[in-house]
Tab-separated table of C-alpha atoms in Angstrom:
chain	number	residue	atom	x	y	z
A	1	MET	CA	94.209	39.721	132.750
A	2	ARG	CA	96.877	39.294	135.471
A	3	SER	CA	99.733	37.861	133.056
A	4	HIS	CA	99.004	41.001	130.598
A	5	GLN	CA	99.552	43.485	133.285
A	6	CYS	CA	103.128	42.001	134.088
A	7	PHE	CA	103.645	41.875	130.135
A	8	ASN	CA	103.098	45.484	130.267
A	9	LEU	CA	105.640	45.747	133.519
A	10	ALA	CA	108.063	43.750	131.717
A	11	LEU	CA	108.068	45.432	128.290
A	12	PRO	CA	109.807	48.832	129.354
A	13	MET	CA	112.687	47.195	131.636
A	14	SER	CA	113.039	44.648	128.519
A	15	LEU	CA	113.620	47.561	125.911
A	16	GLU	CA	115.664	49.892	128.590
A	17	TYR	CA	117.843	46.385	129.056
A	18	ARG	CA	118.754	46.420	125.408
A	19	LYS	CA	119.291	49.797	124.747
A	20	GLU	CA	121.963	49.554	128.106
A	21	VAL	CA	123.540	46.527	126.101
A	22	SER	CA	123.487	47.964	122.810
A	23	GLU	CA	125.629	50.725	124.472
A	24	PHE	CA	127.890	48.430	126.072
A	25	LEU	CA	128.396	47.056	122.789
A	26	ALA	CA	129.065	50.000	120.637
A	27	GLU	CA	131.792	50.756	123.347
A	28	ILE	CA	133.302	47.473	122.934
A	29	ILE	CA	133.293	47.533	119.154
A	30	GLU	CA	134.718	51.312	119.750
A	31	ASP	CA	137.574	50.102	122.034
A	32	VAL	CA	138.643	47.018	119.890
A	33	ALA	CA	138.551	49.504	116.648
A	34	MET	CA	140.813	52.069	118.597
A	35	GLU	CA	143.187	49.568	119.298
A	36	GLN	CA	143.699	48.363	115.922
A	37	ALA	CA	144.093	51.400	114.557
A	38	ILE	CA	146.643	52.032	117.072
A	39	ALA	CA	148.364	49.207	116.691
A	40	GLU	CA	148.128	49.800	112.185
A	41	GLY	CA	149.216	52.986	113.138
A	42	GLU	CA	152.755	51.788	114.542
A	43	THR	CA	153.668	49.704	112.036
A	44	SER	CA	153.129	52.247	108.930
A	45	GLU	CA	155.385	55.003	107.869
A	46	LEU	CA	155.149	58.405	109.064
A	47	VAL	CA	153.490	61.441	106.848
A	48	SER	CA	153.430	65.399	107.595
A	49	ARG	CA	150.926	66.995	109.295
A	50	GLU	CA	150.160	69.015	106.360
A	51	SER	CA	149.146	65.955	103.430
A	52	ILE	CA	146.627	65.417	105.928
A	53	PHE	CA	144.870	68.424	105.668
A	54	GLN	CA	145.412	68.322	102.393
A	55	LEU	CA	143.308	64.961	101.995
A	56	LEU	CA	140.451	66.174	104.643
A	57	GLU	CA	140.247	69.497	102.736
A	58	PRO	CA	136.952	69.320	100.005
A	59	LYS	CA	137.673	69.108	96.575
A	60	VAL	CA	136.408	71.798	94.146
């Protein structure tokens, strides 16, 4: 019965650890994606602000 109690205590810590690792990995992925977007933006042609907002407007 004692090992069962240890398992119950370890489970919440394990879930918390998984959550922290998942959040950490998500931040790394976001950072890499941002770096790639910046690098791509440095080599692509410039566009006007107006043309960007036209693309973002919902089509009727």
